[in-house]
Short mmCIF file of C-alpha atoms in Angstrom, two decimals:
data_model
loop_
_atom_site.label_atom_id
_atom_site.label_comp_id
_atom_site.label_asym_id
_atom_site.label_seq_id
_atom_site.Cartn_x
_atom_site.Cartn_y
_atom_site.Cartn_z
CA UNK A 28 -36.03 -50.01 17.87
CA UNK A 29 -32.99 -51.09 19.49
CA UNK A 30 -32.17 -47.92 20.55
CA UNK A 31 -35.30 -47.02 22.17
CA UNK A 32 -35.23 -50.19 24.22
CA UNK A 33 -32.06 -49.20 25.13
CA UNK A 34 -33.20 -45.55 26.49
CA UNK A 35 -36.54 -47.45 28.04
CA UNK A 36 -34.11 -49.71 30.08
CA UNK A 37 -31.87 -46.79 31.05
CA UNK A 38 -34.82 -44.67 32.29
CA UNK A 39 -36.00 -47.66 34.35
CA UNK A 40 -33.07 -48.07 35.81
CA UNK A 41 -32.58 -44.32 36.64
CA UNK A 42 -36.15 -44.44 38.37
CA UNK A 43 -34.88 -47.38 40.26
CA UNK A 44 -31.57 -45.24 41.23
CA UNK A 45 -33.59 -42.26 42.41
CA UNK A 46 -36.46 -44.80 44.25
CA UNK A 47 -33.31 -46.06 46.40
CA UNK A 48 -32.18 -42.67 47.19
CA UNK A 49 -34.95 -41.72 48.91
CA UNK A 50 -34.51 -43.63 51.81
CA UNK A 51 -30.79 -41.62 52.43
CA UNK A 52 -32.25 -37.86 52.72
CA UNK A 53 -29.96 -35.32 53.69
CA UNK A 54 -30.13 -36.22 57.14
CA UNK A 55 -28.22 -39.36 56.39
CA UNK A 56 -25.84 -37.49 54.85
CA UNK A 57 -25.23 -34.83 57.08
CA UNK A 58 -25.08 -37.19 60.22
CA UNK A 59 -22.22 -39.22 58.20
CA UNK A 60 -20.26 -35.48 57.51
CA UNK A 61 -20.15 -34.89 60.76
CA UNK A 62 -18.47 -37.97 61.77
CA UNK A 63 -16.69 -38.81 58.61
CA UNK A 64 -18.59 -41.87 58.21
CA UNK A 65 -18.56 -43.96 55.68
CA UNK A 66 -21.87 -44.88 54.09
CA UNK A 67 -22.43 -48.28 54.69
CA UNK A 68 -25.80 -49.10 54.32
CA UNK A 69 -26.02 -47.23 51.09
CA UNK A 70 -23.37 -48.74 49.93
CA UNK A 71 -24.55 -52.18 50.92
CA UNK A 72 -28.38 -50.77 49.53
CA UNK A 73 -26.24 -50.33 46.28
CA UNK A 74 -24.84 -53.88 46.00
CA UNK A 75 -28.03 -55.42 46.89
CA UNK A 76 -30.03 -53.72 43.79
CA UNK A 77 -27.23 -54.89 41.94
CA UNK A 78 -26.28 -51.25 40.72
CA UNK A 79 -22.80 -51.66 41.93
CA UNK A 80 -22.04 -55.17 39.44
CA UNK A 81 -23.75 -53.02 36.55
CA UNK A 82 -20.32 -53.10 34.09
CA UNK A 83 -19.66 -56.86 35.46
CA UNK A 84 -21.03 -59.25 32.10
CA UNK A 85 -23.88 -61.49 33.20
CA UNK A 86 -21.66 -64.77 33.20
CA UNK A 87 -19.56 -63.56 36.23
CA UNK A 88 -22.81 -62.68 38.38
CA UNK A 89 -22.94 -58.67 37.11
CA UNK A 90 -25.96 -56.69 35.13
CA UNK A 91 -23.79 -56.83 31.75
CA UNK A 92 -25.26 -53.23 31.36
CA UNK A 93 -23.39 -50.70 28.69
CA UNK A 94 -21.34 -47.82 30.56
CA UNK A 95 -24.44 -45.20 29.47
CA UNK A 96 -26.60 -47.25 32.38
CA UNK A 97 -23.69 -46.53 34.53
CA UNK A 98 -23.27 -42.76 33.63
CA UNK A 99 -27.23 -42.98 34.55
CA UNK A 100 -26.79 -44.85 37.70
CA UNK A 101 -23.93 -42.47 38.68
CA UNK A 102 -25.59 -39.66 37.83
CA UNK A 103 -29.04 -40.35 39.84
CA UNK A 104 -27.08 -40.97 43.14
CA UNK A 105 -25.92 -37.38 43.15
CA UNK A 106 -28.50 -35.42 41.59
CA UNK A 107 -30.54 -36.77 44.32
CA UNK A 108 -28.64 -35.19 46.63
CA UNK A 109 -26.35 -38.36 47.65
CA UNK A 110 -22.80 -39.47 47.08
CA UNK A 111 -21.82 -42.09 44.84
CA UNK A 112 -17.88 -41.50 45.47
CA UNK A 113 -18.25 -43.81 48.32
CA UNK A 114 -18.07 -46.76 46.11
CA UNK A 115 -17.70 -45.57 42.32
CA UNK A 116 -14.43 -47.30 42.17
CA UNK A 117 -16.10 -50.43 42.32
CA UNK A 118 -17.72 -49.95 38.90
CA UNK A 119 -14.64 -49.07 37.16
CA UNK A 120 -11.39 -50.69 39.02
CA UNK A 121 -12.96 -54.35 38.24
CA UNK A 122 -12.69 -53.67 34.16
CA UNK A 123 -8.78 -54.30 34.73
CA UNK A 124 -9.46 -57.49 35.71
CA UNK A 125 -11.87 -58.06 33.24
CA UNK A 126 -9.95 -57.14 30.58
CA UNK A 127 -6.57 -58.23 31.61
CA UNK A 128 -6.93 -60.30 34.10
CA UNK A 129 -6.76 -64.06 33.36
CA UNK A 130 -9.95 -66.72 33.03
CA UNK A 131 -8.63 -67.72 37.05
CA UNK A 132 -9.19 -64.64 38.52
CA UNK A 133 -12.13 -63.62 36.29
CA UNK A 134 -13.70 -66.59 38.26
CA UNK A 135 -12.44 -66.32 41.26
CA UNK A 136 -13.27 -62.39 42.12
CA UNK A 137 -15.96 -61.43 39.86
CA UNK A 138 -18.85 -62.87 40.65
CA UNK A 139 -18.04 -62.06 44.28
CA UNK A 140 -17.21 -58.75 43.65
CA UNK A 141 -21.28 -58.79 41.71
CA UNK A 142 -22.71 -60.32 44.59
CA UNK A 143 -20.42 -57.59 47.22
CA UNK A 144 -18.89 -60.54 49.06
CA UNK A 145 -15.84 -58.82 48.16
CA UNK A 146 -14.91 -55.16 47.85
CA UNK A 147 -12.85 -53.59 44.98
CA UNK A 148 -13.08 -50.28 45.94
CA UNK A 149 -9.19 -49.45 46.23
CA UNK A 150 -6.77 -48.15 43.59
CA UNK A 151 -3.32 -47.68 44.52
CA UNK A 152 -1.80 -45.65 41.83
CA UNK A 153 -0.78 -42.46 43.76
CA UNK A 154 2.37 -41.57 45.69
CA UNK A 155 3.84 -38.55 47.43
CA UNK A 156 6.09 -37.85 45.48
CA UNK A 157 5.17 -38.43 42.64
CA UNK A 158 1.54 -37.66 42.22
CA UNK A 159 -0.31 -37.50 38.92
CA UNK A 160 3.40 -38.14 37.67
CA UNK A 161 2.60 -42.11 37.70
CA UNK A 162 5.42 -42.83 35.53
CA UNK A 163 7.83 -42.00 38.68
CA UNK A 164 6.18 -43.96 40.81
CA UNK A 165 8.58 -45.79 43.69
CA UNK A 166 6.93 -48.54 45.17
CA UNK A 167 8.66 -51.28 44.02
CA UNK A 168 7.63 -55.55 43.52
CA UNK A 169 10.29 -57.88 43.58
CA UNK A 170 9.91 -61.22 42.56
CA UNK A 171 10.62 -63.58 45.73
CA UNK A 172 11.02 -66.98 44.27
CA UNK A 173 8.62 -68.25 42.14
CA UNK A 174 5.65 -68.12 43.33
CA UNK A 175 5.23 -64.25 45.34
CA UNK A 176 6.72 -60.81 45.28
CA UNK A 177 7.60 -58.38 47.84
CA UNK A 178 6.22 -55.20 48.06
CA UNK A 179 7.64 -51.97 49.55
CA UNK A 180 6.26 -48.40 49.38
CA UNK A 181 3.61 -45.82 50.29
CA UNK A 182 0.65 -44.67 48.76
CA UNK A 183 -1.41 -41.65 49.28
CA UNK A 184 -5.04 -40.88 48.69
CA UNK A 185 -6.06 -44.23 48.44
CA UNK A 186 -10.06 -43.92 49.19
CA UNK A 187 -11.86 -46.56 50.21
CA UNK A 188 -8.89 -48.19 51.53
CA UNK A 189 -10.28 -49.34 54.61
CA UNK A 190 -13.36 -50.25 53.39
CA UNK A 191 -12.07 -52.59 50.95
CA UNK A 192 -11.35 -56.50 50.79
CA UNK A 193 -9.02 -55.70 47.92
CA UNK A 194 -6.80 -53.31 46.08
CA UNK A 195 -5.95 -53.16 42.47
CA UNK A 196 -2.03 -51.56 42.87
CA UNK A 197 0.29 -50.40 40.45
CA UNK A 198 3.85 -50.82 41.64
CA UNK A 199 7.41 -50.92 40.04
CA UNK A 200 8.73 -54.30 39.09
CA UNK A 201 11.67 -53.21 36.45
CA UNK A 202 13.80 -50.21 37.66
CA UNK A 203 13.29 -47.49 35.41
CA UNK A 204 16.96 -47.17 34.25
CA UNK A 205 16.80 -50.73 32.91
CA UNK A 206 13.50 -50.24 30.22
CA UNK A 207 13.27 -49.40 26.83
CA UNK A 208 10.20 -47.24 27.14
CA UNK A 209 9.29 -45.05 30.24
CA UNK A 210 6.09 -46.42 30.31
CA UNK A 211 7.61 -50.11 30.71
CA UNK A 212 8.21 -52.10 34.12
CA UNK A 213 5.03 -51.16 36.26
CA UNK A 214 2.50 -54.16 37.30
CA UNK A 215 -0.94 -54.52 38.62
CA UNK A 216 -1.48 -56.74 41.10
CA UNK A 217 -4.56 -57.77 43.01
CA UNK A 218 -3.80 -57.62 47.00
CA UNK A 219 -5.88 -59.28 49.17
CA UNK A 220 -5.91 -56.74 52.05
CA UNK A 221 -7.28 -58.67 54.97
CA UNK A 222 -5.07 -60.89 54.53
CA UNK A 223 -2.00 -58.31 54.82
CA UNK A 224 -1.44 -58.43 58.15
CA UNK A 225 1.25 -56.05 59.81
CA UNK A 226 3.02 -55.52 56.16
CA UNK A 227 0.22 -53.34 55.34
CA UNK A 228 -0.57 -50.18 57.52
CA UNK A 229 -3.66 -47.64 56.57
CA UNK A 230 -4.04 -44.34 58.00
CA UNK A 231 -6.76 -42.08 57.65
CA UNK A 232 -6.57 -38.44 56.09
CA UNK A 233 -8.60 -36.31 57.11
CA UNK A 234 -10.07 -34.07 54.02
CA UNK A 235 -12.76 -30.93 53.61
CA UNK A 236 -15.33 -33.46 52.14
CA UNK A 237 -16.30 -37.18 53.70
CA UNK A 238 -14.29 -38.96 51.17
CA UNK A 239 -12.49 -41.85 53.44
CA UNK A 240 -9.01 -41.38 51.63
CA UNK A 241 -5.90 -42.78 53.21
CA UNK A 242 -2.11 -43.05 52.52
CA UNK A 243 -0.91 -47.18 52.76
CA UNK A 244 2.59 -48.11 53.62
CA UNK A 245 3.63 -51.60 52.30
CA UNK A 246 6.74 -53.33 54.14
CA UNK A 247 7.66 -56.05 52.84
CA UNK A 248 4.26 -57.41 51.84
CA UNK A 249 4.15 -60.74 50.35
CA UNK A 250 1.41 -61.04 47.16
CA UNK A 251 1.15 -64.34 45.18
CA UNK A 252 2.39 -64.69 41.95
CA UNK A 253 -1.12 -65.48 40.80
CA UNK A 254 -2.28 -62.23 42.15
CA UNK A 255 -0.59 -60.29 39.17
CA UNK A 256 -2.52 -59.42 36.45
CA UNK A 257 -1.95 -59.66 33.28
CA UNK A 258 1.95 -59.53 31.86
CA UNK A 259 4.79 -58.18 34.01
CA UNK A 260 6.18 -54.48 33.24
CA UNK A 261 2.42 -54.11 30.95
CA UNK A 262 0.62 -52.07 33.93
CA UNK A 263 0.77 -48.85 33.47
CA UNK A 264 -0.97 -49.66 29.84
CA UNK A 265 -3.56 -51.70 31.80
CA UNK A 266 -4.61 -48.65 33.97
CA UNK A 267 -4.78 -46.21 31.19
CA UNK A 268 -7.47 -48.41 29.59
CA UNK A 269 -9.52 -48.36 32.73
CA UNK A 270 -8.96 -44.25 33.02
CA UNK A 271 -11.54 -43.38 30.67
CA UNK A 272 -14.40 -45.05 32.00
CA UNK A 273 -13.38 -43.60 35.36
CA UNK A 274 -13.95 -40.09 33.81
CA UNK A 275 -16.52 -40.56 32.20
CA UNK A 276 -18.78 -41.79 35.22
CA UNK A 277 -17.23 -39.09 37.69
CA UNK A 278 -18.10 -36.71 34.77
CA UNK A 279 -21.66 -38.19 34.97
CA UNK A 280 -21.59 -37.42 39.09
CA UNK A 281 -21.03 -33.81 38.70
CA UNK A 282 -23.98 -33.65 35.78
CA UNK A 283 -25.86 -35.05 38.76
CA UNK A 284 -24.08 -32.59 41.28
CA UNK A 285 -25.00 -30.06 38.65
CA UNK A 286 -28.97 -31.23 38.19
CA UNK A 287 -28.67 -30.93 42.09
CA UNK A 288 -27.60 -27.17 42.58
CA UNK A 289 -29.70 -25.90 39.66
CA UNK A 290 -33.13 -27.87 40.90
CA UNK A 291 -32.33 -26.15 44.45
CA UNK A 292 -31.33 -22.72 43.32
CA UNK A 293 -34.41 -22.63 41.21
CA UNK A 294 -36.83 -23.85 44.11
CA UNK A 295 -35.46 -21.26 46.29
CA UNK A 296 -35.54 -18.44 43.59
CA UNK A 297 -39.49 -19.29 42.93
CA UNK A 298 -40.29 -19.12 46.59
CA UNK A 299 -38.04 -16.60 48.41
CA UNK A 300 -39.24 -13.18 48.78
CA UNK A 301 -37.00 -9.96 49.55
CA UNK A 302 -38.34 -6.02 48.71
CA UNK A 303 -41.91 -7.29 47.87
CA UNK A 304 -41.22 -9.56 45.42
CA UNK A 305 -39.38 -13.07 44.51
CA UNK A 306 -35.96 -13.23 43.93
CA UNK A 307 -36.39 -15.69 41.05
CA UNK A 308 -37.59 -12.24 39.13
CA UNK A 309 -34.48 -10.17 39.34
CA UNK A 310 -32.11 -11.32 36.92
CA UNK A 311 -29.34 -11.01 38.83
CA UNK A 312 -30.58 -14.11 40.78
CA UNK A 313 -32.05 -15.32 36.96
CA UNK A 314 -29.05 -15.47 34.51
CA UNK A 315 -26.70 -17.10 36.73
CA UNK A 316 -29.03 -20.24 36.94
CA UNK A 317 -29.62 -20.33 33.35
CA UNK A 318 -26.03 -20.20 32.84
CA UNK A 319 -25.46 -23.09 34.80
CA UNK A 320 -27.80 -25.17 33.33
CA UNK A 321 -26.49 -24.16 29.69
CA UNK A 322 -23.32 -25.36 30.68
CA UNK A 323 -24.81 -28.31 32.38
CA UNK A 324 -26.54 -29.60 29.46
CA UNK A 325 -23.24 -29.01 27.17
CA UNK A 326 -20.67 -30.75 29.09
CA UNK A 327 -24.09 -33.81 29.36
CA UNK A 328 -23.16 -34.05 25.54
CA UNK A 329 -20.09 -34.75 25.87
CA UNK A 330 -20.41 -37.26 28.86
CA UNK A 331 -23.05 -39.13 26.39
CA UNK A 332 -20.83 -38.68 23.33
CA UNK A 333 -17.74 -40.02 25.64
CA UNK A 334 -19.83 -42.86 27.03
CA UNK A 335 -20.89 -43.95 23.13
CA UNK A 336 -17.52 -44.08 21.74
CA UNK A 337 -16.05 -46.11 24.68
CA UNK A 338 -19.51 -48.54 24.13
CA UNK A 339 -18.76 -48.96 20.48
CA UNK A 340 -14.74 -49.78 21.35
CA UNK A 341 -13.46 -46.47 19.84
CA UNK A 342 -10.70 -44.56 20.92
CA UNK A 343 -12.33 -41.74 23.34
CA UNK A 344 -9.42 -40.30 25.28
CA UNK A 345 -9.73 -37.08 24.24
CA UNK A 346 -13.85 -36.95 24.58
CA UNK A 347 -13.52 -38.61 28.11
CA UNK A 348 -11.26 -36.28 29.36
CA UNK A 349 -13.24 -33.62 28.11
CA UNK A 350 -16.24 -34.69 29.24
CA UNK A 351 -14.82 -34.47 32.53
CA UNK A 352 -13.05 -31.32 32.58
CA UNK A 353 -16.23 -29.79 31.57
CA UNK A 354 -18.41 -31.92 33.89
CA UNK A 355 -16.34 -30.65 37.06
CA UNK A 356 -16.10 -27.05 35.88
CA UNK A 357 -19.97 -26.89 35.19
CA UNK A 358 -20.78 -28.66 38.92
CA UNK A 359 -18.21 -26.06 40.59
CA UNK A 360 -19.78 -22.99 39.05
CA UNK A 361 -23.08 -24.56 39.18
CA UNK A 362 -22.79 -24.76 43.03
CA UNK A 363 -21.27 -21.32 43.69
CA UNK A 364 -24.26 -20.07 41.56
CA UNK A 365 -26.60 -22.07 44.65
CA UNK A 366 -24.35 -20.81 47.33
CA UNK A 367 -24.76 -17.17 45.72
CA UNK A 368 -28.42 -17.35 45.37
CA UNK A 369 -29.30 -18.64 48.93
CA UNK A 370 -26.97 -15.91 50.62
CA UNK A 371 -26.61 -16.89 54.07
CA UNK A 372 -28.63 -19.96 54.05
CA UNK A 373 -26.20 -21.57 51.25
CA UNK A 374 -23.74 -21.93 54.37
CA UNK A 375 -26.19 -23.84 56.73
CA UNK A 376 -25.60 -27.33 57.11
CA UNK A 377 -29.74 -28.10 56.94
CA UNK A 378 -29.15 -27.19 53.16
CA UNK A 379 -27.02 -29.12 52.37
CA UNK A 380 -25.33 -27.30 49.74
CA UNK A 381 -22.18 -26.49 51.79
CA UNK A 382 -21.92 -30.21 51.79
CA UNK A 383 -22.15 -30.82 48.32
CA UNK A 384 -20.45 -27.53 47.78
CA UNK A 385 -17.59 -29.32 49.46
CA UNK A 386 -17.69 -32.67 47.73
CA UNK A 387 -18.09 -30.99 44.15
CA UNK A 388 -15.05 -29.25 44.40
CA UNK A 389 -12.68 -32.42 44.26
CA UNK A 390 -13.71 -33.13 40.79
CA UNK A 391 -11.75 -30.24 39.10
CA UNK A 392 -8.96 -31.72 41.28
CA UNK A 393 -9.03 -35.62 41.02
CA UNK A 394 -8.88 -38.08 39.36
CA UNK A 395 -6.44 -35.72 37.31
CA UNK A 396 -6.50 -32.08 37.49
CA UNK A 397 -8.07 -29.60 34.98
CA UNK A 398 -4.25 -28.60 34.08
CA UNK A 399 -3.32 -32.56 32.85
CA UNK A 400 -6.26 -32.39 30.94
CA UNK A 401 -5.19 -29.34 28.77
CA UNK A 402 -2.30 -30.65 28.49
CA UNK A 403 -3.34 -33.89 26.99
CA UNK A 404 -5.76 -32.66 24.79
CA UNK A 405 -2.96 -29.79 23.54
CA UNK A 406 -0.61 -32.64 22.83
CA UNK A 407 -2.74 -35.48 21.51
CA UNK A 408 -5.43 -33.47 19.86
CA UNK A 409 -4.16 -29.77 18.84
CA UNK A 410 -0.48 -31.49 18.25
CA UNK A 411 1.12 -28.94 19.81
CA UNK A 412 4.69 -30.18 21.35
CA UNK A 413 4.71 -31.92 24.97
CA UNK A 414 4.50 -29.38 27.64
CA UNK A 415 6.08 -32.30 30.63
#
């Protein structure tokens, strides 16, 4: 019984998702492309219905729902046709501070972060010159007395950074040649970034895809002592455990992406006619959809059976990075398959699949690349010997 009230409440709020999405059609979106916009009134349409505070626990203002209504939140926004990447890190970056952060700033951030008074939608792990390499990071926090540190250094494709009241940033606070492990001496802190001033700078990078990602330079930028979270020198353990709910509900954006080409291509097939007869009959135009919805529906396993072992407090590393490995592949073929099947119309912006065409792509990219994820899951699950 349990379980089915579980799936009723999921469905109803994945009706709810798709309700809300209706009032940003494509012409939203496609106005926003143009311009490289960010999304502001869906974002703010997001916050209101509360779908954004969905993994925040009821006592700090959130929904307290279980990551599987998030993987169905996530995945509604794009298989209608929209874009949750404009403020997906706000579901994921605040479990850091829910899990490590202390009963202080549980108090003070959460409940405005439910309510969107305050934006967590920044994550400033990336550098560079270092890139997925996080362990060589360079931006460095030095304690400045006893109640701040000083923070120097750059990051680079920092979304959401100027959309954002705060950022959740990993930075270097032991030098590397004086820890025991290589994973030691990295710290999260919480930086408040309106309050920044000149020490922080934020420029724009302009990308294929509306994403509003930006490198940050930090000079000398002055962050309480409070602000840290958690134990000095811990933080690079503190964003691992926030990494696989961040795959799985990206994985869960490109089953939407996915739902999204395949529901298009198969409109079009059913309606277009070429040589006397509709295209949806050849099976040239045929197998290539039901490909992509076979591997649609197997990498949606795997986001489920990722999203049920990270409910139940298992280890599910290997399943989440699967789950989005397969995710991204299946959304990429699935919308080369739409682009294919609508010839020259897949390239017209009215369509919109060049547009999500252009935002799929990422995934196979970022968070981590397809190539990290072999190599993770050829280490830590095949045991074969460390290939970096």
């Amino acid at each position: 019984m349990a379980a089915t009230r579980d799936s009723e409440e999921i469905a109803g709020i994945r009706a709810a998702v798709r309700s809300l999405c209706e009032s940003f059609p494509g012409e939203y979106w496609r106005a926003l492309d143009r311009e490289r916009t960010y999304p502001s009134e869906f974002v703010n349409a997001l916050t209101e219905a509360g779908f954004l505070a969905a993994l925040i626990p009821e006592e700090y203002g959130g929904s307290g729902l279980t990551i599987s209504s998030a993987v169905g939140i996530m995945e509604e926004i794009h298989a209608a046709g929209c874009n949750g990447a404009a403020c997906h890190a706000q579901m994921y970056v605040m479990g850091t501070v829910l899990r490590h952060g202390n009963a202080d700033q549980k108090q003070r951030y959460l409940p405005k972060i439910a309510t969107g008074e305050l934006r967590l939608q920044a994550f400033g792990v990336t550098e560079p010159t270092s890139g997925t390499d996080t362990l060589a990071l360079r931006t460095t926090a030095v304690r400045a007395g006893n109640d701040s540190y000083r923070i120097n250094g750059q990051k680079i494709w920092t979304s959401r950074a100027e959309h954002s009241d705060l950022m959740l940033l990993l930075a270097r606070t032991t030098p590397r040649d004086q820890v025991k492990k290589r994973t030691e001496g990295l710290s999260v802190f919480l930086v408040d970034m309106k309050a920044a001033g000149e020490s922080l700078k934020i420029n724009p990078i302009r990308t294929m895809m509306n994403h509003a990602t930006t490198e940050v330079f930090f000079d000398d930028l002055r962050v309480p002592a409070e602000n840290l979270v958690g134990e000095e020198g811990m933080g690079f353990r503190y964003i691992l455990s926030g990494m696989n709910a961040e795959r799985i509900l990206i994985a869960a954006e490109c089953i939407g992406d996915c739902k999204w080409f395949i529901e298009k291509a198969s409109t079009y097939a059913k309606q277009r006619s070429v040589f006397g007869r509709l295209i949806g009959q050849n099976q040239g135009i045929q197998f290539p959809i039901a490909r992509a919805y076979a591997q649609m529906r197997a990498a949606e396993l795997m986001v489920h059976d990722a999203a049920s072992l990270y409910e139940r407090g298992k280890d599910c590393g290997a399943e989440a990075n699967m789950a989005k490995m397969l995710a991204a592949d299946a959304s990429w073929a699935a919308a080369d398959m739409c682009v294919q099947t609508h010839g020259g119309f897949g390239f017209a912006e009215e369509f919109d699949i060049e547009r999500k065409f252009r935002e799929t792509r990422l995934y196979s990219v970022a968070p981590i690349s397809t190539n990290l994820i072999l190599s993770y899951i050829a280490e830590h699950v095949l045991g074969l010997p460390r290939s970096y």
